[in-house]
Amino acid sequence: MNKDLLEAAYNSEDFRKRGHQLIELMTDHLKNTLQEKNNKVIDWELPGEALQNWQSFLNHGSAEQLFLKVLQSTTHIHHPRYMGHQVSPSIPIGALSNLIGGLLNNGMAVYEMGTAPTAMERIVTDWLCEKIGFAKEARGFLTSGGTLANLTALITARNMKVKDSWDDGNNQPLGIMVSEEAHYCVNRAAKIMGLGEQGIIKVPVTQQWSLDTEQLENYLADAKSKGIHVFAIVGSAPTTATGIFDDLEALSHFAQKHDLWFHVDGAHGGAGVLSSAYKHTVAGIDLADSVVIDGHKMMMMPTLTTALLYKNGLDSHATFSQKADYLLEQSESEDEDWYNMAKRTFECTKTMMSLHWFSILKFYGEEIFDAFVTRLYDLGSEFAAMIDRNPFLELAVKPQSNIVCFRLVRPDMTEQALNELNLAIRKQLLEAGRFYIVQTKLKGIVYLRTTVMNPFTQTTHFQQLLKAVEHLGTKLT
Ligand SMILES: *Cc1c(COP(=O)(O)O)cnc(C)c1O
């Protein structure tokens, strides 16, 4: 064994020195990115080029240059011209809580493997339950991402609504109802649970892109006629592609009428419960049996942390066990065992993610979440209004959040040609790297998709982006 190597790697004075250097680098990076001194949002290279670069760096580069090189050559979410996928520019205190969690490395599966973060997790999830409007029997936990949280909630739903399915498996065809515009992870969860394609009952959306509640009864009746036992319905708050919210009150009403589990996928917009101006977007969220809210989307946290919250906390103990003992407990008791997290989470080991939630609350108070969500949703409306005024641009739908989809249009071009043009525009934007936006296809039409994630993005950035889009439109036709 090379004992010297281990000693060098764990040398605490080395850590101090490198740590100070790294904080200096990160601080400069943060400042330069927020203030646009770094001109590029993304330093685009083809995957193969990046692979070669990093392979060659591993073989020949200097370790002293590693952190600087990463800072310089990847995607910069703190840039005000970043308007791409829905990940937060992480709040600096979150970078620090990530750092301390990275060193302490508490495994979290049982209380003894993370006493402080377990208590913090209870506090922050209780706080979120209260903000949702749940009563005191509500309980939640944190888990690794919206994808895993949605799967976990649907497993709970099945165990609560289809007795003995945990032990016996699916011995009848089962199904869930969901908007055709829901995030793909709901589809994936259903497939993992063995529901098959027929078990994902996709309800169409209205012209305004929210689940068409008038069609619910028909779709349920149709599923029943095929012998499918539908046990859950998922509401999107909002859907990922368009950022439009389902009518959660109507979905809850339908769920109650038919004894379905009502799950709200609020990965993006669940944080709206914290916005005084936009709370109405999630009206009815308190009627859900379970709710997912991502910390790393609209709550400024570093990836990856998601809250899964249950209206009745005891239900969460049914996810991975069919034993009825827990369910028989009427209220909080010594047996509730909230503190051994792995009994309820998909993960065994997980990161000390509660540190992020707790730190932000402690340093800045819950008002900061209101400020963040409200500012970004306001910016979404402002941007959409600018697009709407431009005769060569077309909104997919008037936004209800910070997700704004639009395209360049030309009266003389076919839909096919417009699709190709908008794809080409987005490709050139990516390659130039001055902006980062994405694209989506809605009912066959290609749109440029933006999510305003940076509270320091301003009118001038929107103007610059629209000008760039128009300029490329002219150049490419
Ligand atoms: C982002 C998103 C997800 C997936 O969450 P991850 O944290 O990326 O796993 C699920 N549902 C919706 C509506 C989302 O926007």
Coordinates of C-alpha atoms and ligand atoms in Angstrom, one line a residue:
M1 CA 0.0 0.0 0.0
N2 CA 1.2 3.5 -0.9
K3 CA 0.7 5.1 2.5
D4 CA 2.4 8.4 1.5
L5 CA -0.1 8.8 -1.4
L6 CA -3.0 8.5 1.0
E7 CA -1.5 10.8 3.5
A8 CA -0.9 13.4 0.8
A9 CA -4.5 13.1 -0.4
Y10 CA -5.9 13.6 3.0
N11 CA -3.5 16.4 4.1
S12 CA -5.6 19.0 5.8
E13 CA -3.2 21.9 5.0
D14 CA -3.3 21.0 1.3
F15 CA -7.1 21.2 1.6
R16 CA -6.9 24.6 3.1
K17 CA -4.6 25.9 0.4
R18 CA -6.5 24.5 -2.5
G19 CA -9.8 25.5 -1.0
H20 CA -8.8 29.1 -0.7
Q21 CA -7.5 29.0 -4.3
L22 CA -10.7 27.5 -5.5
I23 CA -12.9 30.0 -3.8
E24 CA -10.9 32.7 -5.4
L25 CA -11.4 31.2 -8.8
M26 CA -15.1 30.6 -8.2
T27 CA -15.7 34.1 -7.0
D28 CA -14.1 35.6 -10.1
H29 CA -16.1 33.3 -12.3
L30 CA -19.3 34.2 -10.6
K31 CA -18.6 37.9 -10.9
N32 CA -17.5 37.7 -14.5
T33 CA -20.4 35.6 -15.5
L34 CA -23.1 37.6 -13.8
Q35 CA -21.6 40.8 -15.2
E36 CA -21.2 39.4 -18.7
K37 CA -17.4 39.9 -18.6
N38 CA -17.4 36.3 -19.8
N39 CA -19.0 36.8 -23.2
K40 CA -20.0 33.3 -23.8
V41 CA -22.8 31.3 -22.1
I42 CA -21.6 28.1 -23.6
D43 CA -18.2 27.3 -25.1
W44 CA -19.7 24.9 -27.7
E45 CA -17.7 22.0 -28.9
L46 CA -19.0 18.8 -30.4
P47 CA -19.2 15.9 -28.0
G48 CA -16.3 14.1 -29.7
E49 CA -14.1 17.2 -29.5
A50 CA -14.8 17.6 -25.8
L51 CA -14.1 13.9 -25.3
Q52 CA -10.7 14.3 -27.0
N53 CA -9.9 17.4 -25.1
W54 CA -10.5 16.0 -21.7
Q55 CA -8.8 12.7 -22.5
S56 CA -5.8 14.6 -23.6
F57 CA -6.0 16.8 -20.5
L58 CA -6.1 13.7 -18.3
N59 CA -3.0 12.3 -20.0
H60 CA -1.0 15.5 -20.3
G61 CA -2.6 18.4 -18.5
S62 CA -1.5 19.9 -15.2
A63 CA -3.7 19.1 -12.2
E64 CA -3.2 22.7 -11.0
Q65 CA -5.1 23.9 -14.1
L66 CA -8.0 21.5 -13.7
F67 CA -10.6 23.6 -11.8
L68 CA -9.8 26.7 -13.8
K69 CA -10.3 24.7 -17.0
V70 CA -13.7 23.4 -15.9
L71 CA -14.8 26.9 -15.0
Q72 CA -13.8 28.2 -18.4
S73 CA -15.0 25.6 -20.7
T74 CA -18.5 24.5 -19.8
T75 CA -22.1 25.7 -19.7
H76 CA -22.6 28.9 -17.6
I77 CA -26.0 29.0 -16.0
H78 CA -25.3 32.2 -14.1
H79 CA -25.0 34.1 -17.3
P80 CA -27.9 36.6 -17.9
R81 CA -28.1 35.3 -21.5
Y82 CA -28.6 31.7 -20.3
M83 CA -32.3 31.0 -21.0
G84 CA -32.2 27.3 -21.6
H85 CA -33.2 24.3 -19.5
Q86 CA -34.8 24.7 -16.1
V87 CA -31.9 24.5 -13.8
S88 CA -31.2 27.3 -11.3
P89 CA -28.2 29.5 -11.3
S90 CA -27.3 28.1 -7.9
I91 CA -27.3 30.5 -5.0
P92 CA -23.7 30.9 -3.8
I93 CA -24.7 29.9 -0.2
G94 CA -25.8 26.6 -1.9
A95 CA -22.4 26.1 -3.4
L96 CA -21.0 26.4 0.1
S97 CA -23.6 24.0 1.6
N98 CA -22.7 21.6 -1.2
L99 CA -19.0 21.9 -0.2
I100 CA -19.6 21.1 3.4
G101 CA -21.9 18.2 2.5
G102 CA -19.2 16.9 0.2
L103 CA -16.7 16.8 3.0
L104 CA -18.9 15.5 5.8
N105 CA -20.5 12.9 3.5
N106 CA -23.2 11.8 5.9
G107 CA -25.0 8.9 4.2
M108 CA -28.4 9.7 5.5
A109 CA -30.0 6.3 5.2
V110 CA -30.5 6.0 8.9
Y111 CA -30.6 8.7 11.5
E112 CA -27.3 7.7 13.0
M113 CA -25.7 8.4 9.6
G114 CA -26.7 12.0 9.5
T115 CA -28.1 13.4 12.7
A116 CA -28.0 17.1 11.9
P117 CA -29.2 16.8 8.2
T118 CA -32.0 14.4 9.2
A119 CA -33.4 16.9 11.7
M120 CA -33.0 19.7 9.1
E121 CA -34.8 17.6 6.5
R122 CA -37.8 17.2 8.8
I123 CA -37.8 20.9 9.5
V124 CA -37.7 22.0 5.8
T125 CA -40.2 19.5 4.6
D126 CA -42.6 20.3 7.4
W127 CA -42.2 24.0 6.4
L128 CA -42.9 23.1 2.7
C129 CA -46.0 21.1 3.7
E130 CA -47.3 24.1 5.6
K131 CA -46.7 26.4 2.6
I132 CA -48.6 24.0 0.3
G133 CA -51.5 24.3 2.7
F134 CA -51.3 20.7 4.0
A135 CA -52.5 20.0 7.6
K136 CA -50.2 18.8 10.3
E137 CA -50.3 15.1 9.4
A138 CA -48.5 15.9 6.2
R139 CA -44.9 14.8 6.0
G140 CA -42.2 14.6 3.3
F141 CA -38.6 13.9 2.6
L142 CA -35.9 14.9 0.1
T143 CA -34.8 12.8 -2.7
S144 CA -32.5 12.8 -5.8
G145 CA -34.5 14.6 -8.5
G146 CA -38.0 15.0 -9.8
T147 CA -37.8 11.9 -11.9
L148 CA -37.1 9.7 -8.9
A149 CA -39.6 11.6 -6.8
N150 CA -42.4 11.0 -9.3
L151 CA -41.6 7.3 -9.5
T152 CA -41.6 7.1 -5.8
A153 CA -45.0 8.9 -5.5
L154 CA -46.5 6.6 -8.1
I155 CA -45.3 3.5 -6.2
T156 CA -46.9 4.9 -3.1
A157 CA -50.1 5.5 -5.1
R158 CA -50.2 1.9 -6.3
N159 CA -49.6 0.5 -2.8
M160 CA -52.3 2.7 -1.4
K161 CA -54.9 2.0 -4.1
V162 CA -54.1 -1.5 -5.2
K163 CA -53.8 -3.6 -2.1
D164 CA -51.1 -6.3 -2.0
S165 CA -49.5 -5.2 -5.3
W166 CA -46.1 -4.8 -3.6
D167 CA -46.0 -8.5 -2.7
D168 CA -48.1 -10.0 -5.4
G169 CA -47.1 -7.8 -8.4
N170 CA -49.5 -6.4 -10.9
N171 CA -52.0 -9.2 -11.2
Q172 CA -54.4 -7.1 -13.2
P173 CA -53.8 -4.4 -15.8
L174 CA -53.2 -1.1 -14.0
G175 CA -53.2 2.4 -15.3
I176 CA -52.5 6.1 -14.5
M177 CA -54.0 9.1 -16.2
V178 CA -51.8 12.0 -17.2
S179 CA -51.7 14.9 -19.7
E180 CA -50.2 14.0 -23.0
E181 CA -47.8 17.0 -22.3
A182 CA -46.5 15.6 -19.0
H183 CA -42.8 15.2 -18.4
Y184 CA -41.4 12.0 -20.0
C185 CA -40.4 10.7 -16.6
V186 CA -44.0 10.0 -15.8
N187 CA -44.1 7.7 -18.8
R188 CA -40.9 6.2 -17.7
A189 CA -42.1 5.6 -14.2
A190 CA -45.2 3.9 -15.5
K191 CA -43.1 1.6 -17.7
I192 CA -40.8 0.8 -14.8
M193 CA -43.8 -0.2 -12.7
G194 CA -44.9 -2.6 -15.4
L195 CA -48.0 -0.7 -16.5
G196 CA -47.0 -1.0 -20.2
E197 CA -48.1 1.4 -22.9
Q198 CA -51.8 0.7 -22.3
G199 CA -51.4 1.7 -18.7
I200 CA -50.4 5.3 -19.5
I201 CA -53.7 6.9 -20.3
K202 CA -52.7 10.2 -22.0
V203 CA -55.4 12.8 -21.9
P204 CA -55.2 15.4 -24.6
V205 CA -54.6 19.0 -23.9
T206 CA -56.8 22.0 -24.8
Q207 CA -55.8 24.7 -27.3
Q208 CA -54.2 26.4 -24.3
W209 CA -52.0 23.4 -23.6
S210 CA -53.5 22.3 -20.2
L211 CA -55.0 18.8 -19.7
D212 CA -58.5 18.9 -21.1
T213 CA -60.6 18.1 -18.0
E214 CA -63.7 17.6 -20.1
Q215 CA -62.3 14.5 -21.6
L216 CA -61.4 12.8 -18.3
E217 CA -64.6 10.9 -17.8
N218 CA -64.4 9.5 -21.4
Y219 CA -60.8 8.4 -21.1
L220 CA -61.5 6.7 -17.7
A221 CA -64.5 4.9 -19.0
D222 CA -62.6 3.7 -22.0
A223 CA -59.8 2.4 -19.8
K224 CA -62.2 0.6 -17.6
S225 CA -63.9 -1.0 -20.6
K226 CA -60.5 -2.4 -21.5
G227 CA -60.3 -3.9 -18.0
I228 CA -57.7 -1.5 -16.8
H229 CA -57.8 -0.5 -13.1
V230 CA -56.8 3.1 -13.0
F231 CA -55.3 4.0 -9.7
A232 CA -53.8 7.5 -10.0
I233 CA -54.0 10.8 -11.9
V234 CA -51.0 13.1 -12.3
G235 CA -51.4 16.9 -12.7
S236 CA -48.5 19.0 -14.2
A237 CA -47.7 22.2 -12.5
P238 CA -46.7 23.2 -15.0
T239 CA -45.8 21.0 -18.0
T240 CA -42.2 21.2 -19.0
A241 CA -42.4 22.0 -22.7
T242 CA -44.9 24.9 -22.5
G243 CA -44.9 25.9 -18.8
I244 CA -48.7 25.7 -18.7
F245 CA -50.5 24.6 -15.5
D246 CA -53.2 21.9 -15.3
D247 CA -56.4 22.7 -13.5
L248 CA -55.4 21.1 -10.2
E249 CA -58.8 21.7 -8.5
A250 CA -60.7 20.0 -11.3
L251 CA -58.2 17.1 -11.3
S252 CA -58.6 16.7 -7.5
H253 CA -62.4 16.7 -7.9
F254 CA -62.2 13.9 -10.5
A255 CA -59.7 11.9 -8.4
Q256 CA -62.0 12.0 -5.3
K257 CA -65.0 11.0 -7.3
H258 CA -63.2 7.9 -8.7
D259 CA -61.0 7.1 -5.7
L260 CA -57.8 7.8 -7.5
W261 CA -54.5 8.9 -6.0
F262 CA -53.9 12.6 -7.0
H263 CA -50.3 13.4 -7.6
V264 CA -49.0 16.8 -8.5
D265 CA -45.8 17.0 -10.5
G266 CA -44.7 20.5 -9.4
A267 CA -41.0 19.9 -10.2
H268 CA -40.8 23.2 -11.8
G269 CA -43.7 25.3 -10.6
G270 CA -44.5 23.8 -7.2
A271 CA -42.4 26.6 -5.7
G272 CA -45.2 28.9 -6.8
V273 CA -46.7 28.3 -3.4
L274 CA -44.0 30.7 -2.1
S275 CA -44.8 33.5 -4.5
S276 CA -47.4 36.0 -3.3
A277 CA -48.0 37.2 -6.8
Y278 CA -48.3 33.7 -8.5
K279 CA -49.7 31.5 -5.8
H280 CA -52.8 31.2 -7.9
T281 CA -51.0 29.2 -10.6
V282 CA -51.0 26.3 -8.2
A283 CA -54.5 26.7 -6.8
G284 CA -55.6 23.2 -5.6
I285 CA -52.2 21.9 -4.9
D286 CA -53.2 21.4 -1.3
L287 CA -55.8 18.9 -2.5
A288 CA -53.1 16.5 -3.8
D289 CA -52.2 13.3 -2.1
S290 CA -48.5 13.9 -3.0
V291 CA -46.5 16.8 -4.5
V292 CA -43.1 17.0 -6.0
I293 CA -41.0 20.2 -5.9
D294 CA -37.5 20.4 -7.3
G295 CA -35.1 22.5 -5.2
H296 CA -32.7 22.9 -8.2
K297 CA -35.2 24.4 -10.5
M298 CA -37.2 27.3 -9.1
M299 CA -35.6 27.3 -5.6
M300 CA -32.0 28.2 -6.5
M301 CA -30.3 25.1 -5.2
P302 CA -27.4 23.2 -6.6
T303 CA -28.4 19.9 -8.2
L304 CA -29.8 17.6 -7.1
T305 CA -32.5 17.9 -4.5
T306 CA -36.2 17.4 -4.7
A307 CA -39.0 17.4 -2.0
L308 CA -41.7 14.8 -2.1
L309 CA -44.5 15.7 0.2
Y310 CA -47.5 13.7 1.3
K311 CA -50.8 15.1 2.5
N312 CA -50.9 12.2 4.9
G313 CA -47.4 11.5 6.0
L314 CA -48.2 7.9 7.0
D315 CA -48.8 7.1 3.3
S316 CA -45.2 7.6 2.6
H317 CA -44.4 4.6 4.7
A318 CA -46.4 2.5 2.4
T319 CA -44.2 3.0 -0.6
F320 CA -41.8 0.2 -0.1
S321 CA -43.7 -2.0 2.3
Q322 CA -47.2 -3.4 2.3
K323 CA -47.1 -3.9 6.0
A324 CA -50.2 -2.2 7.4
D325 CA -48.6 -1.4 10.8
Y326 CA -47.7 2.1 9.9
L327 CA -51.0 2.8 8.3
L328 CA -52.8 1.8 11.4
E329 CA -51.2 4.6 13.4
Q330 CA -53.6 7.5 13.4
S331 CA -51.2 10.3 14.3
E332 CA -47.7 11.1 15.0
S333 CA -46.3 8.6 17.5
E334 CA -43.0 7.2 18.6
D335 CA -43.4 4.5 16.0
E336 CA -43.7 7.0 13.2
D337 CA -40.0 6.7 12.6
W338 CA -39.6 9.8 10.5
Y339 CA -35.9 9.9 11.1
N340 CA -34.7 6.7 9.4
M341 CA -35.0 8.2 5.9
A342 CA -34.2 5.1 3.8
K343 CA -37.4 3.4 4.9
R344 CA -39.2 5.9 2.7
T345 CA -36.7 7.1 0.1
F346 CA -35.7 5.2 -3.0
E347 CA -32.1 5.8 -2.2
C348 CA -30.2 4.0 0.5
T349 CA -27.3 6.5 0.7
K350 CA -28.1 10.0 -0.4
T351 CA -26.4 13.4 -0.1
M352 CA -26.9 15.8 2.7
M353 CA -29.3 17.8 0.6
S354 CA -31.3 19.3 3.4
L355 CA -28.3 21.6 4.1
H356 CA -29.2 23.6 1.0
W357 CA -32.8 24.2 2.0
F358 CA -31.9 25.0 5.6
S359 CA -29.0 27.3 4.7
I360 CA -31.1 29.4 2.3
L361 CA -33.9 29.7 4.9
K362 CA -31.5 30.6 7.6
F363 CA -29.4 33.1 5.7
Y364 CA -32.2 34.8 3.7
G365 CA -35.6 33.7 5.0
E366 CA -38.4 32.3 2.9
E367 CA -38.9 35.7 1.2
I368 CA -36.1 35.0 -1.1
F369 CA -38.1 32.2 -2.7
D370 CA -40.9 34.7 -3.3
A371 CA -38.5 37.1 -4.8
F372 CA -37.0 34.6 -7.1
V373 CA -40.1 32.9 -8.4
T374 CA -42.0 36.2 -8.8
R375 CA -39.1 37.9 -10.6
L376 CA -38.7 35.0 -13.1
Y377 CA -42.4 34.7 -13.8
D378 CA -42.6 38.5 -14.3
L379 CA -39.7 38.3 -16.7
G380 CA -41.5 35.5 -18.6
S381 CA -44.5 37.8 -19.1
E382 CA -42.3 40.7 -20.2
F383 CA -40.4 38.6 -22.7
A384 CA -43.7 37.2 -24.1
A385 CA -45.1 40.7 -24.5
M386 CA -42.0 41.7 -26.5
I387 CA -42.4 38.7 -28.8
D388 CA -46.1 39.3 -29.2
R389 CA -45.5 42.9 -30.5
N390 CA -43.1 41.6 -33.2
P391 CA -45.0 40.6 -36.5
F392 CA -42.2 38.1 -37.4
L393 CA -42.4 36.2 -34.2
E394 CA -45.1 34.0 -32.8
L395 CA -45.7 32.7 -29.3
A396 CA -46.8 29.1 -28.9
V397 CA -49.0 30.2 -26.0
K398 CA -49.2 33.1 -23.6
P399 CA -47.0 31.9 -20.8
Q400 CA -48.1 31.3 -17.2
S401 CA -44.6 31.0 -15.9
N402 CA -41.0 31.7 -16.9
I403 CA -41.1 29.2 -19.8
V404 CA -41.7 31.0 -23.1
C405 CA -41.9 29.2 -26.5
F406 CA -41.9 31.1 -29.7
R407 CA -40.8 30.9 -33.3
L408 CA -39.8 33.0 -36.2
V409 CA -42.5 33.1 -38.9
R410 CA -42.5 34.3 -42.5
P411 CA -45.8 34.5 -44.4
D412 CA -44.3 33.0 -47.6
M413 CA -42.9 29.9 -46.0
T414 CA -44.4 26.4 -45.5
E415 CA -44.7 24.8 -42.0
Q416 CA -42.0 22.4 -43.0
A417 CA -39.6 25.2 -44.1
L418 CA -40.4 27.1 -40.9
N419 CA -39.5 24.1 -38.8
E420 CA -36.2 23.8 -40.6
L421 CA -35.5 27.5 -40.3
N422 CA -36.2 27.6 -36.5
L423 CA -34.0 24.5 -36.0
A424 CA -31.2 26.1 -37.9
I425 CA -31.5 29.3 -35.9
R426 CA -31.3 27.4 -32.7
K427 CA -28.3 25.4 -33.9
Q428 CA -26.4 28.6 -34.9
L429 CA -27.2 30.2 -31.6
L430 CA -25.8 27.2 -29.8
E431 CA -22.6 27.2 -31.9
A432 CA -22.0 30.9 -31.4
G433 CA -22.5 30.5 -27.6
R434 CA -23.6 34.0 -26.9
F435 CA -27.0 32.8 -25.8
Y436 CA -28.2 29.5 -24.6
I437 CA -31.8 28.5 -25.5
V438 CA -33.4 25.2 -26.4
Q439 CA -36.0 23.9 -28.8
T440 CA -39.2 21.9 -28.5
K441 CA -41.8 20.4 -30.9
L442 CA -45.4 21.1 -30.1
K443 CA -48.0 19.3 -32.2
G444 CA -45.4 19.0 -35.0
I445 CA -44.3 22.6 -34.9
V446 CA -40.8 23.5 -33.9
Y447 CA -40.5 26.3 -31.3
L448 CA -37.5 28.0 -29.8
R449 CA -37.9 27.3 -26.1
T450 CA -36.6 29.6 -23.4
T451 CA -36.8 29.4 -19.6
V452 CA -35.8 32.6 -17.9
M453 CA -33.8 31.2 -15.0
N454 CA -31.6 34.1 -14.1
P455 CA -33.2 36.9 -12.0
F456 CA -30.5 39.3 -13.4
T457 CA -31.7 38.8 -17.0
Q458 CA -33.1 42.1 -18.2
T459 CA -35.0 43.7 -21.1
T460 CA -31.8 44.4 -23.0
H461 CA -30.9 40.7 -23.0
F462 CA -34.3 39.8 -24.4
Q463 CA -33.9 42.5 -27.1
Q464 CA -30.4 41.1 -28.0
L465 CA -31.8 37.6 -28.2
L466 CA -34.7 38.6 -30.4
K467 CA -32.4 40.6 -32.6
A468 CA -30.1 37.7 -33.0
V469 CA -33.0 35.4 -33.9
E470 CA -34.2 37.8 -36.5
H471 CA -30.8 38.3 -37.9
L472 CA -30.2 34.6 -38.3
G473 CA -33.7 34.3 -39.8
T474 CA -32.6 36.7 -42.6
K475 CA -29.2 35.2 -43.0
L476 CA -30.6 31.6 -43.3
T477 CA -33.3 32.4 -45.9
Ligands
LIG1 C1 -37.7 18.9 -14.7 C2 -39.0 18.1 -14.5 C3 -39.0 16.8 -14.1 C4 -37.8 16.0 -13.9 O1 -37.1 16.4 -12.7 P1 -35.5 16.1 -12.5 O2 -35.3 16.8 -11.2 O3 -34.9 16.7 -13.7 O4 -35.4 14.7 -12.5 C5 -40.2 16.2 -13.9 N1 -41.4 16.9 -14.1 C6 -41.4 18.1 -14.6 C7 -42.7 18.8 -14.8 C8 -40.2 18.8 -14.8 O5 -40.2 20.1 -15.2

